[in-house]
CSV table of C-alpha atoms in Angstrom, one decimal:
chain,number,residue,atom,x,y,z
A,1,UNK,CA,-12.2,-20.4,-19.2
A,2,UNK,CA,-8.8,-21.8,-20.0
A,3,UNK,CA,-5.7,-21.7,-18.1
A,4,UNK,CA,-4.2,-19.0,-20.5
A,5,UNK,CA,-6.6,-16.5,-19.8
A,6,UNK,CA,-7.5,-17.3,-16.4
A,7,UNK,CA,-4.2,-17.0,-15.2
A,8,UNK,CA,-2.1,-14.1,-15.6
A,9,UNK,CA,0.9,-16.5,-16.4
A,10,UNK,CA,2.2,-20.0,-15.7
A,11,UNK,CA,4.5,-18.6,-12.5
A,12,UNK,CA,1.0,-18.0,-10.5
A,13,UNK,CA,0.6,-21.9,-10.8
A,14,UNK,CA,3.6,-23.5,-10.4
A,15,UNK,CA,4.5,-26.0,-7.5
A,16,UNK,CA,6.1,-24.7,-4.0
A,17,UNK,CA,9.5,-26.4,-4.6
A,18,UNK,CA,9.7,-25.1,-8.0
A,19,UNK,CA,9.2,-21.1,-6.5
A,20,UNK,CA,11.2,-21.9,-3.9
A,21,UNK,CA,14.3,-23.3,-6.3
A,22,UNK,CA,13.8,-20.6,-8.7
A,23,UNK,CA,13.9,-17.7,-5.7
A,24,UNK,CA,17.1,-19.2,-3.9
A,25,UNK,CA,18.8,-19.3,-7.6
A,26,UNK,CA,18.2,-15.4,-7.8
A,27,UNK,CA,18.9,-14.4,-4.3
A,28,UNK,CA,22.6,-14.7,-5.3
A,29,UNK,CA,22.4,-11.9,-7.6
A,30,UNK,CA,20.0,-10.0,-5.6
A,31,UNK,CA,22.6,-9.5,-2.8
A,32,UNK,CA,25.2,-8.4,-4.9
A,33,UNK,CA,23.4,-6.2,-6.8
A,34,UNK,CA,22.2,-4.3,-4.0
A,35,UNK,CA,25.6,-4.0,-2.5
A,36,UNK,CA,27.4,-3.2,-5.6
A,37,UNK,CA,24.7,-0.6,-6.7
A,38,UNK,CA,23.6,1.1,-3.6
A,39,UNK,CA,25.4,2.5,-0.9
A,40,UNK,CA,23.3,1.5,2.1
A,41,UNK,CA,23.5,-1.9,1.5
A,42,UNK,CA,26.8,-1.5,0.8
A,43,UNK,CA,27.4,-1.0,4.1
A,44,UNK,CA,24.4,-2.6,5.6
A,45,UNK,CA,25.2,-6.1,4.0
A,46,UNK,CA,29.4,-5.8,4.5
A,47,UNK,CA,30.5,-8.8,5.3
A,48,UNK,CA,27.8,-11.2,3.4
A,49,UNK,CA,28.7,-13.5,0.9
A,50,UNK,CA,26.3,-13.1,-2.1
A,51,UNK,CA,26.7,-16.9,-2.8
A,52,UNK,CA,26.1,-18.2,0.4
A,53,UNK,CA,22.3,-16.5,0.4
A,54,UNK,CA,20.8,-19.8,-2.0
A,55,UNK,CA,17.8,-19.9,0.0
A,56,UNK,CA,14.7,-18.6,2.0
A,57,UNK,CA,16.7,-20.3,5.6
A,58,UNK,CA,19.9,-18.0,4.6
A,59,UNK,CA,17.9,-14.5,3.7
A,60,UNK,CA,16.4,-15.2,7.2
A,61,UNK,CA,19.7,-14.5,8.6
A,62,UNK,CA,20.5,-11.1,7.4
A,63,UNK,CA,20.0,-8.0,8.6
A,64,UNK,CA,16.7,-6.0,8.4
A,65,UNK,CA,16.1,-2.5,6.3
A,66,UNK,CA,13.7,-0.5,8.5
A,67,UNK,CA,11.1,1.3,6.5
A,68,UNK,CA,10.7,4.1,9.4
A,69,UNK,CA,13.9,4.8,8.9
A,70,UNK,CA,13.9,6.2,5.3
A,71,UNK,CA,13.1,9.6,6.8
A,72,UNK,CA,16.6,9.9,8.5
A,73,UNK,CA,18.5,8.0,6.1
A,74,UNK,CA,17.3,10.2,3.5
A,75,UNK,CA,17.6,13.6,5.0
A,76,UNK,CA,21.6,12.6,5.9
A,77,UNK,CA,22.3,10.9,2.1
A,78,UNK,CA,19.8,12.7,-0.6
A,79,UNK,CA,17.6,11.9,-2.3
A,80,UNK,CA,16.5,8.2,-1.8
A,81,UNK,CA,19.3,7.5,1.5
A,82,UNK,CA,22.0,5.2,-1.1
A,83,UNK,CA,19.2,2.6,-1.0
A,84,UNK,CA,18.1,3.0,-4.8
A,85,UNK,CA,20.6,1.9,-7.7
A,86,UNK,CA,19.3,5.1,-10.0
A,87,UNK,CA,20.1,8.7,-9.3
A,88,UNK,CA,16.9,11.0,-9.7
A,89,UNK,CA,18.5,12.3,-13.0
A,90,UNK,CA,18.0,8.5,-14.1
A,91,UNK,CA,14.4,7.9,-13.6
A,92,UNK,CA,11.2,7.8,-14.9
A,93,UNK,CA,9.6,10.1,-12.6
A,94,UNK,CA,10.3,10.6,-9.1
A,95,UNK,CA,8.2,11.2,-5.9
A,96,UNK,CA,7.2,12.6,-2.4
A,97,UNK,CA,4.9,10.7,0.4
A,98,UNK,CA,4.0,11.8,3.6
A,99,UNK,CA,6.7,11.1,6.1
A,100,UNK,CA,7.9,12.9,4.3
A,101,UNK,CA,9.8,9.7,2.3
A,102,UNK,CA,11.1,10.1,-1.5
A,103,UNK,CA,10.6,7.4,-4.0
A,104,UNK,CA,11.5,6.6,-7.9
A,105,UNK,CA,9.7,4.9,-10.8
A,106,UNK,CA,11.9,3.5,-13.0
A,107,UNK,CA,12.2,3.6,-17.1
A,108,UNK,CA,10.4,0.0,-16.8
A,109,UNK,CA,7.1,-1.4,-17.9
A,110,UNK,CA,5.2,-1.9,-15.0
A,111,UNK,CA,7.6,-1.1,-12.8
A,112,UNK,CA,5.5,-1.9,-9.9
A,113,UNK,CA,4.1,-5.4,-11.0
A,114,UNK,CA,0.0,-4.2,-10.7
A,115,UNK,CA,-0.5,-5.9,-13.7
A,116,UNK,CA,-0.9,-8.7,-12.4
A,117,UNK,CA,-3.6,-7.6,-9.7
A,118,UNK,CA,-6.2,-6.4,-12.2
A,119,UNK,CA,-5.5,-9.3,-13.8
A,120,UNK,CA,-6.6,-11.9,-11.0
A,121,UNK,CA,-9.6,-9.3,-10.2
A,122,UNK,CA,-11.4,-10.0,-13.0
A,123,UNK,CA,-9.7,-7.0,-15.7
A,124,UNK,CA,-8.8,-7.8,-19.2
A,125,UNK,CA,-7.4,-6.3,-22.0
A,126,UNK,CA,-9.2,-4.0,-24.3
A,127,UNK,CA,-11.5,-2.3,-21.1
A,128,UNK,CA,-11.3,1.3,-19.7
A,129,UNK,CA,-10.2,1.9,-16.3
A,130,UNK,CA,-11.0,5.1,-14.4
A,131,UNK,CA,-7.6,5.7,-12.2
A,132,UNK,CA,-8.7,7.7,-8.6
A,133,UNK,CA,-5.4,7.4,-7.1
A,134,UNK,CA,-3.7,10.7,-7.4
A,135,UNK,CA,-1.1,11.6,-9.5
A,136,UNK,CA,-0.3,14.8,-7.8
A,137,UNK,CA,3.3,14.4,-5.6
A,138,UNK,CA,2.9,10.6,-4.6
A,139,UNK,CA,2.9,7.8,-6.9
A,140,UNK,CA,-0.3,5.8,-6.1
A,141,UNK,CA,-1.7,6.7,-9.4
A,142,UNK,CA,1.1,6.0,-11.7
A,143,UNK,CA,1.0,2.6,-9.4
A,144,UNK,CA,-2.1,1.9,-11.0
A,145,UNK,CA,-1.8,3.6,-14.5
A,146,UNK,CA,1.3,1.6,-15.6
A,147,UNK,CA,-0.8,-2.0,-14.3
A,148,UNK,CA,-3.4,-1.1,-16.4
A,149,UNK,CA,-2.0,-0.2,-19.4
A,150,UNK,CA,0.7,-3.4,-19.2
A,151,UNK,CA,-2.4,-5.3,-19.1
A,152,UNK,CA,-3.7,-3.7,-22.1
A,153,UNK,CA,-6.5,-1.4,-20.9
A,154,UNK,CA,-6.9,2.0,-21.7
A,155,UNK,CA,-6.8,4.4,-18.6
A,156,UNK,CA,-9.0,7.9,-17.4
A,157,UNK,CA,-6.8,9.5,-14.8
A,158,UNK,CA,-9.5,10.5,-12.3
A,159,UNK,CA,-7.3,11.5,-9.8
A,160,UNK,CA,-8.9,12.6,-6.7
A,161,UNK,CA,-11.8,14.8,-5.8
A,162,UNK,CA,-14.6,16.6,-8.3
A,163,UNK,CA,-16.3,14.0,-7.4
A,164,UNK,CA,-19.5,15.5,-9.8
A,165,UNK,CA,-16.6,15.6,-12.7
A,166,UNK,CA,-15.7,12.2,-12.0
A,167,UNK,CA,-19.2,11.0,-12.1
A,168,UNK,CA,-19.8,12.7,-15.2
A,169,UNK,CA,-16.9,11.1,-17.2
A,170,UNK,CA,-17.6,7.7,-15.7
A,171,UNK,CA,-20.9,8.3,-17.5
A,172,UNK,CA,-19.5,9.6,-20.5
A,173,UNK,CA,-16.6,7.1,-21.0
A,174,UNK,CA,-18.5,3.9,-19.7
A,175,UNK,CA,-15.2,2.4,-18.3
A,176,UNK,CA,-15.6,-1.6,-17.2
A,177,UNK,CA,-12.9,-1.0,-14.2
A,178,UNK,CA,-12.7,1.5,-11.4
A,179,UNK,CA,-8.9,1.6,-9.2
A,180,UNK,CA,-8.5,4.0,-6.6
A,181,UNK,CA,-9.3,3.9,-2.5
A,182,UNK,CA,-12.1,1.8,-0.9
A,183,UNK,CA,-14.1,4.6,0.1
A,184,UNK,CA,-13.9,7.2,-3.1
A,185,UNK,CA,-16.0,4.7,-5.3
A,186,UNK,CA,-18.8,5.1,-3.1
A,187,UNK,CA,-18.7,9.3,-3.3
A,188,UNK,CA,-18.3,8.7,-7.4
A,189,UNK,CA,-21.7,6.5,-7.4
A,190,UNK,CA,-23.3,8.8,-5.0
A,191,UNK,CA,-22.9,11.9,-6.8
A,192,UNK,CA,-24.0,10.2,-10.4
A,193,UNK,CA,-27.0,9.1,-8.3
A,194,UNK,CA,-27.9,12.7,-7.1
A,195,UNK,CA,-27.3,13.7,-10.6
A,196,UNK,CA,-29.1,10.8,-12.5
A,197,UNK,CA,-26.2,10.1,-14.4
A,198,UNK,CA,-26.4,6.2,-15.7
A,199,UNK,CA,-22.6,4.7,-14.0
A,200,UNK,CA,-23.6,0.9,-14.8
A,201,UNK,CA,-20.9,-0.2,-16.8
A,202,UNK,CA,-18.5,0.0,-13.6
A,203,UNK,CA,-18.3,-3.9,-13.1
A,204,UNK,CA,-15.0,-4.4,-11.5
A,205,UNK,CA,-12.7,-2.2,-8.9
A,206,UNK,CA,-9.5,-2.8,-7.8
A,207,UNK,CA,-9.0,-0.9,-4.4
A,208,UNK,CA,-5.8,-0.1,-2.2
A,209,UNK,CA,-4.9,2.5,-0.3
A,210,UNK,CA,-6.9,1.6,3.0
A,211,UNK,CA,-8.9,-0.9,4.8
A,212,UNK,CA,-12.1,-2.5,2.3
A,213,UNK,CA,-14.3,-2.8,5.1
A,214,UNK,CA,-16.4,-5.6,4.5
A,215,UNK,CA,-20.4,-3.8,4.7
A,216,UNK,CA,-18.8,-1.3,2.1
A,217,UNK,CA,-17.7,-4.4,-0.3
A,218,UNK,CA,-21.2,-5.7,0.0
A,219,UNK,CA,-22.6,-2.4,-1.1
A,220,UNK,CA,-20.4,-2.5,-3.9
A,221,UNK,CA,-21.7,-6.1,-4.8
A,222,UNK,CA,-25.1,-4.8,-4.8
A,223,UNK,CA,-24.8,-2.2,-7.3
A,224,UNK,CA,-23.0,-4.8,-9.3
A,225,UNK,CA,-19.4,-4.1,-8.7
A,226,UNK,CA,-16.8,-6.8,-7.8
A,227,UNK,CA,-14.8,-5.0,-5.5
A,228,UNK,CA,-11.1,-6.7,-4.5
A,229,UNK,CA,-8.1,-5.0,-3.2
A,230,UNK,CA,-4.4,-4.9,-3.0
A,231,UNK,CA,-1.6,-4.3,-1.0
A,232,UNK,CA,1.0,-2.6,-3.1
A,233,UNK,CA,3.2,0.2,-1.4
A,234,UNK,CA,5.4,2.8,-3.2
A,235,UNK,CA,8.8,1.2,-1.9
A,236,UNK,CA,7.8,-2.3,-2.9
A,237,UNK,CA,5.6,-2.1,-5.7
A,238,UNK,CA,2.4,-4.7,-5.4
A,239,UNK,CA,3.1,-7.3,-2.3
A,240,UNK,CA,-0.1,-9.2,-2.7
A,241,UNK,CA,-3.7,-9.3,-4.1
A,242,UNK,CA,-6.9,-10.8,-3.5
A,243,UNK,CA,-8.0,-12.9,-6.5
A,244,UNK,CA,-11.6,-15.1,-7.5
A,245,UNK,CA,-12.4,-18.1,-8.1
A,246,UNK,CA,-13.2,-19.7,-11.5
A,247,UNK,CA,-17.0,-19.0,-10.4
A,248,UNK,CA,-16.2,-15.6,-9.4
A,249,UNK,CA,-16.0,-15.9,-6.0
A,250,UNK,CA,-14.0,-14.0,-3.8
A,251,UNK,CA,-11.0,-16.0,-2.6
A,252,UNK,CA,-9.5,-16.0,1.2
A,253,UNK,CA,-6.6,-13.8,2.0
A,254,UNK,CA,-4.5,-12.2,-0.6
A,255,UNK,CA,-1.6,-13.8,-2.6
A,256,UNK,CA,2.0,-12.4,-2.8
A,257,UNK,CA,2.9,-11.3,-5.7
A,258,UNK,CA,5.8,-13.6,-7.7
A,259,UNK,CA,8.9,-10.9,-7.5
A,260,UNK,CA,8.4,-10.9,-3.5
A,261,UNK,CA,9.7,-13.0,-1.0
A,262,UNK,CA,7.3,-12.5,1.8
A,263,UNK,CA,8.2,-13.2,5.8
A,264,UNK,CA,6.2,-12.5,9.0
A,265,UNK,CA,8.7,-11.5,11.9
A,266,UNK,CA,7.8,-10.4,15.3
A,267,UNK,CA,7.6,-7.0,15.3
A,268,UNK,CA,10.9,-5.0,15.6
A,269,UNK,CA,13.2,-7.9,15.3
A,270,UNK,CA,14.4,-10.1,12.4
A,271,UNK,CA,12.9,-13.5,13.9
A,272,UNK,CA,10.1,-14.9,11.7
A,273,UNK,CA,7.1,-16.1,13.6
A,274,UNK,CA,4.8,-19.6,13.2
A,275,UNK,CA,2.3,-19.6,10.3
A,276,UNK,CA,-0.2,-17.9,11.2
A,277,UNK,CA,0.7,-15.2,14.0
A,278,UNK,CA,0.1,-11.9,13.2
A,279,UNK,CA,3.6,-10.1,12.7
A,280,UNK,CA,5.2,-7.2,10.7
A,281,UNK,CA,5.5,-7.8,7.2
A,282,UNK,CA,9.0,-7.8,5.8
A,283,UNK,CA,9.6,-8.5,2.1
A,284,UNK,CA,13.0,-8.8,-0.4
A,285,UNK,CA,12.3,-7.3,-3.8
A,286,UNK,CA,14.1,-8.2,-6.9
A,287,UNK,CA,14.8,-4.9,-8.7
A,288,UNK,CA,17.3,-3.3,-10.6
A,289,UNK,CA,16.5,0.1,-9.9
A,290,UNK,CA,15.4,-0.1,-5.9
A,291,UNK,CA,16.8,-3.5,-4.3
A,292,UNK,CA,15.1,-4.8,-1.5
A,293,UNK,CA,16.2,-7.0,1.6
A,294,UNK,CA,14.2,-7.9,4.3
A,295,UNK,CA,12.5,-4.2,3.9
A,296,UNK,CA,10.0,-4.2,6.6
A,297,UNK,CA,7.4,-2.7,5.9
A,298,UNK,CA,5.6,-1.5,9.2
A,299,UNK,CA,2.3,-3.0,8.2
A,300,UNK,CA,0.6,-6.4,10.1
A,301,UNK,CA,-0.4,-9.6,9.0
A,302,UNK,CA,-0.1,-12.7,9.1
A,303,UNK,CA,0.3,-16.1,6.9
A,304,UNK,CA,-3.0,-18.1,6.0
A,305,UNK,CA,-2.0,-21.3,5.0
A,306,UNK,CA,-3.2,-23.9,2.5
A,307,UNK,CA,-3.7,-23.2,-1.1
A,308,UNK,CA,-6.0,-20.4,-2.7
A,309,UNK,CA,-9.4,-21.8,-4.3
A,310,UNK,CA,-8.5,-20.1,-7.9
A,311,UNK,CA,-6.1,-23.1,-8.4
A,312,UNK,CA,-3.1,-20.0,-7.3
A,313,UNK,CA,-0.4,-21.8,-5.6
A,314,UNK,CA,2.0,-19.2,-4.0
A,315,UNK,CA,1.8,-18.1,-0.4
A,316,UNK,CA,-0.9,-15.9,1.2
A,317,UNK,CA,-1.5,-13.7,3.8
A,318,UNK,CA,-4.5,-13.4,5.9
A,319,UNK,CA,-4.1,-9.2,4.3
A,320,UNK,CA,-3.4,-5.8,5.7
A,321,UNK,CA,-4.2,-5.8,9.6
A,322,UNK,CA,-2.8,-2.6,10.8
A,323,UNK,CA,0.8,-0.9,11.7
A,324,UNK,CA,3.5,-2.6,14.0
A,325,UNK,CA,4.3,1.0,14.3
A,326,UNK,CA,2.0,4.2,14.9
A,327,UNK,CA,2.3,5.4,11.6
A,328,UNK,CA,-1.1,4.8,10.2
A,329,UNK,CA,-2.8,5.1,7.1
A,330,UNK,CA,-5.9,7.4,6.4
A,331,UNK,CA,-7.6,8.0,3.1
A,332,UNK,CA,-4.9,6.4,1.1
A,333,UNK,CA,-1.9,8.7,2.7
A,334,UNK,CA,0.4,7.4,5.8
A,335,UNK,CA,0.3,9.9,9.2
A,336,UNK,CA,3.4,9.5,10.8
A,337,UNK,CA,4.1,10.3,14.7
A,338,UNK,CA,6.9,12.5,13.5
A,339,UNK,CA,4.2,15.0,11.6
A,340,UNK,CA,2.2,15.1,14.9
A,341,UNK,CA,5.0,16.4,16.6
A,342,UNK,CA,5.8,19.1,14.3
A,343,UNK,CA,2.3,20.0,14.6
A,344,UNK,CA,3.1,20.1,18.5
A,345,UNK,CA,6.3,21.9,17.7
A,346,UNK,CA,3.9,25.2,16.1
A,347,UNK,CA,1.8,25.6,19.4
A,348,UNK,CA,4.0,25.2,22.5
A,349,UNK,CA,0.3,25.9,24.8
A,350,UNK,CA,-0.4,22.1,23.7
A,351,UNK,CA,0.7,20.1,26.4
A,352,UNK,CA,0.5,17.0,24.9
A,353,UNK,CA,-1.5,15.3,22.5
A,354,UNK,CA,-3.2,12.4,20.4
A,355,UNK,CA,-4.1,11.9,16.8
A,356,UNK,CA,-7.1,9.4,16.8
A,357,UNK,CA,-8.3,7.6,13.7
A,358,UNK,CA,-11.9,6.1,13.4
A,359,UNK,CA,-14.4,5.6,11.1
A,360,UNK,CA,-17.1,8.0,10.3
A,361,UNK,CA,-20.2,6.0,7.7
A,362,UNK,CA,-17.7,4.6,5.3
A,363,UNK,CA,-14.7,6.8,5.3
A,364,UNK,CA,-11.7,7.6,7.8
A,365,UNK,CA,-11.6,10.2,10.4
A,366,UNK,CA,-9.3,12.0,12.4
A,367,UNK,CA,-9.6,13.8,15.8
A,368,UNK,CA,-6.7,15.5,17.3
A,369,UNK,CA,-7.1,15.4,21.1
A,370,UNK,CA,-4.7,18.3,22.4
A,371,UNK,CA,-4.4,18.7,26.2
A,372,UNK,CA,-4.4,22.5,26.8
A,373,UNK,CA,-6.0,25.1,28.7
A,374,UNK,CA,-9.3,26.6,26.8
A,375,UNK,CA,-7.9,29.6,24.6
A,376,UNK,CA,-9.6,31.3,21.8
A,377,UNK,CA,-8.6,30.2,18.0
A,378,UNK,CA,-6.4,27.1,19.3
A,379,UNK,CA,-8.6,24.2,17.8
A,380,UNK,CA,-9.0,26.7,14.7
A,381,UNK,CA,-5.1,26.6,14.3
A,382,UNK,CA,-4.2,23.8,15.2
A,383,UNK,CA,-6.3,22.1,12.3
A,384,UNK,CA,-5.0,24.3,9.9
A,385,UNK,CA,-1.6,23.1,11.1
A,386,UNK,CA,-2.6,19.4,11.1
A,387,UNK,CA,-4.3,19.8,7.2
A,388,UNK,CA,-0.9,21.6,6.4
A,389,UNK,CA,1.8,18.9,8.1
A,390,UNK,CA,-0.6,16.0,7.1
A,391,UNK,CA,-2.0,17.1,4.0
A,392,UNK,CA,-5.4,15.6,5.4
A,393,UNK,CA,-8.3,17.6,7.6
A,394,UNK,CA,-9.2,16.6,11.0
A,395,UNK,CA,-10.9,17.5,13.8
A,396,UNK,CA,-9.5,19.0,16.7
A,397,UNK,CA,-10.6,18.8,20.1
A,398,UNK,CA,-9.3,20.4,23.3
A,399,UNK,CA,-9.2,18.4,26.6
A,400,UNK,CA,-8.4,19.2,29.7
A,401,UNK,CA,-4.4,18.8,31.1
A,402,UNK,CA,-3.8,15.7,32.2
A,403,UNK,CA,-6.6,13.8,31.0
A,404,UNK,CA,-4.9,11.6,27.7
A,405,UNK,CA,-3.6,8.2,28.9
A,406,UNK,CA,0.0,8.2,29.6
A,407,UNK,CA,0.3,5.1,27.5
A,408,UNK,CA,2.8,6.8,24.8
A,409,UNK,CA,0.9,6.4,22.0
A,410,UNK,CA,0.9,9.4,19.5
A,411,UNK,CA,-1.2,7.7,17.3
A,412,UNK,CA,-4.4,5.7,18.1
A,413,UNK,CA,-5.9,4.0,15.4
A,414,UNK,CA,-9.4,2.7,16.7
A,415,UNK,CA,-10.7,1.5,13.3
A,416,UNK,CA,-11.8,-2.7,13.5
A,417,UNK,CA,-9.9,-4.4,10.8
A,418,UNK,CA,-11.4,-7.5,12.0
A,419,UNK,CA,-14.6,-7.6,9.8
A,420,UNK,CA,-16.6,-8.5,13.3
């Protein structure tokens, strides 16, 4: 395979000193655009010389953009808080997320860089992808859509649920590609088994959205599906991707994508920590519609060193590893400590309470542990509460006052990330 179609272009290959140059020569313009076309960073940046930020040393030194908090900056300066350079009148589409946080796509061909993604898992032009990532409110599945189709594949937007309806246009279409969450692939090629539909021609996904748990990648493998994920948010676009070798063998860590400058700083502060360590994930974005610098993120990871076995030289990260925050992710939509309290807020008999995430087979699960004497209909109300806030169902179980740890958490997410 040569070069040119291995690669998705020339930047993925280039040497460290050469992406370094060419990233300090555009972090001049970066600054100033964001300050001259957004208001927050108008304000948030007063005071720094655009010119004098030519380098990765000199971004270090500047302030950092909080992802959690959007919510506030939003609510007192709508629609997207003065961080984006478009009004809403001005984009492509716009968009709500859980939190809840609002977001833009702009007039751009792929706008949020997935391209490149399918590209290193093994899509090409010419195939059909069927799209599970919803396209109802949030943007994951225009995310995906516009990747695709920059690549030149042709795209079935699944969207999420009907699982028998999915399973019978996978059958019907033959698409080469699958893209949505880890764990909805898995319902898809149940269902077609149940119904003896033929689903073969599936040969490559590209997952996000949640944690690929390793024994659920090697079920994938064994029906014949190369399974790799990204990390790609609505605010940032795609931040990194897991790619294969030459041989088709899956690669350590995941790459960062060429439009992002990528640090690892020690949770709540802007200090960057060694190689490595495990830290909060802060990236600068160069766009012209939604500017990014130092936007952290909220998620974990950490830096893996050395260069990638697909001949890939940029930086990697060892991939997603959880929330510096409590905020956590759960079948491809953020629960934020802030929902849980308004869920509090609607049933004053709840003392206190907990929101834990696990694992249940291969998908996510949630159990709301509310301290609260025994009354009939509470754990009946306050799931239909929790589905409502959260837009996600849960259990709910009542537990004696007094009996949560009084450790603070809101949020406890118990799932194992490690792959142990």
């Amino acid at each position: 395979m040569s070069d040119a179609s291995f690669y998705f272009d020339d930047r993925e290959t280039r040497s460290d000193a050469e992406r370094r140059e060419e990233q300090g020569s555009r972090l001049p313009g970066l600054i100033a655009h964001a300050k001259e076309a957004s208001a927050f960073y108008a304000k948030h940046l007063e005071g720094v010389e655009a010119k004098a930020v030519t380098d990765l040393e000199a971004l270090a030194a500047l302030p950092v953009t909080r992802k959690h908090d959007l919510i506030a900056l939003q609510k007192e300066q709508p629609p997207f808080g003065g961080l984006a350079a478009l009004d809403a009148t001005q984009a492509r589409r716009v968009f709500t997320s859980p939190g809840p946080i609002y977001e833009l796509e702009a007039d751009e061909p792929d706008y949020w860089r997935t391209a490149r993604a399918f590209h290193a898992a093994g899509f090409r032009p010419g195939q059909l992808i069927h799209n599970c990532f919803s396209y109802h409110l949030t943007p994951g599945g225009w995310i995906m859509d516009a990747g695709a189709r920059a690549l030149g594949c042709a795209v079935f937007p699944g969207g999420v649920g009907n699982s028998e309806q999915q399973a019978q246009a996978m059958a019907q279409f033959r698409p080469e590609g699958y893209a949505g969450t880890p764990d909805f692939l898995k319902v898809i090629l149940e269902k077609a088994d149940e119904l003896s539909l033929d689903v073969s021609s599936v040969k490559h996904a590209l997952v996000s959205g949640g944690a690929l748990f390793p024994q659920l990648r090697d079920a994938y493998a064994e029906r014949g599906v190369t399974t790799l994920q990204c990390y790609a948010t609505a605010d940032c676009g795609l931040i990194a991707y897991e790619s294969l070798s030459r041989e088709g063998e899956l690669c350590p860590g995941m790459l960062v994508e060429e439009e992002v400058i990528l640090e690892i700083l020690r949770p709540g502060t802007g200090d960057p920590v060694p190689d490595g360590e495990v830290g909060e994930v802060v990236v600068s974005v160069f766009s012209k519609a939604a500017p990014l610098v130092r936007f952290a993120t909220g998620d974990l990871s950490a830096v893996l060193e050395g260069e990638s076995p697909c001949g890939r030289t940029g930086r990697r990260i060892k991939g997603w590893m959880g929330r510096a925050d409590q905020t956590a992710k759960v079948k491809g939509m953020f629960v934020h400590p802030e929902q849980i309290d308004t869920v509090l807020k609607r049933h004053p008999e709840v003392a206190k309470a907990r929101l834990e995430v696990t694992r249940a087979g291969d998908q996510d699960a949630m159990t709301l542990k509310a301290e609260a004497e025994a009354a009939d209909g509470l754990a009946e109300a306050l799931g239909g509460s929790l589905a409502e806030v959260c837009k996600l169902k849960g259990r709910v179980e009542i537990v004696a006052p007094g009996s949560l740890p009084n450790d603070g958490k809101v949020i406890d997410d118990q799932r194992d990330y490690s792959g142990g």
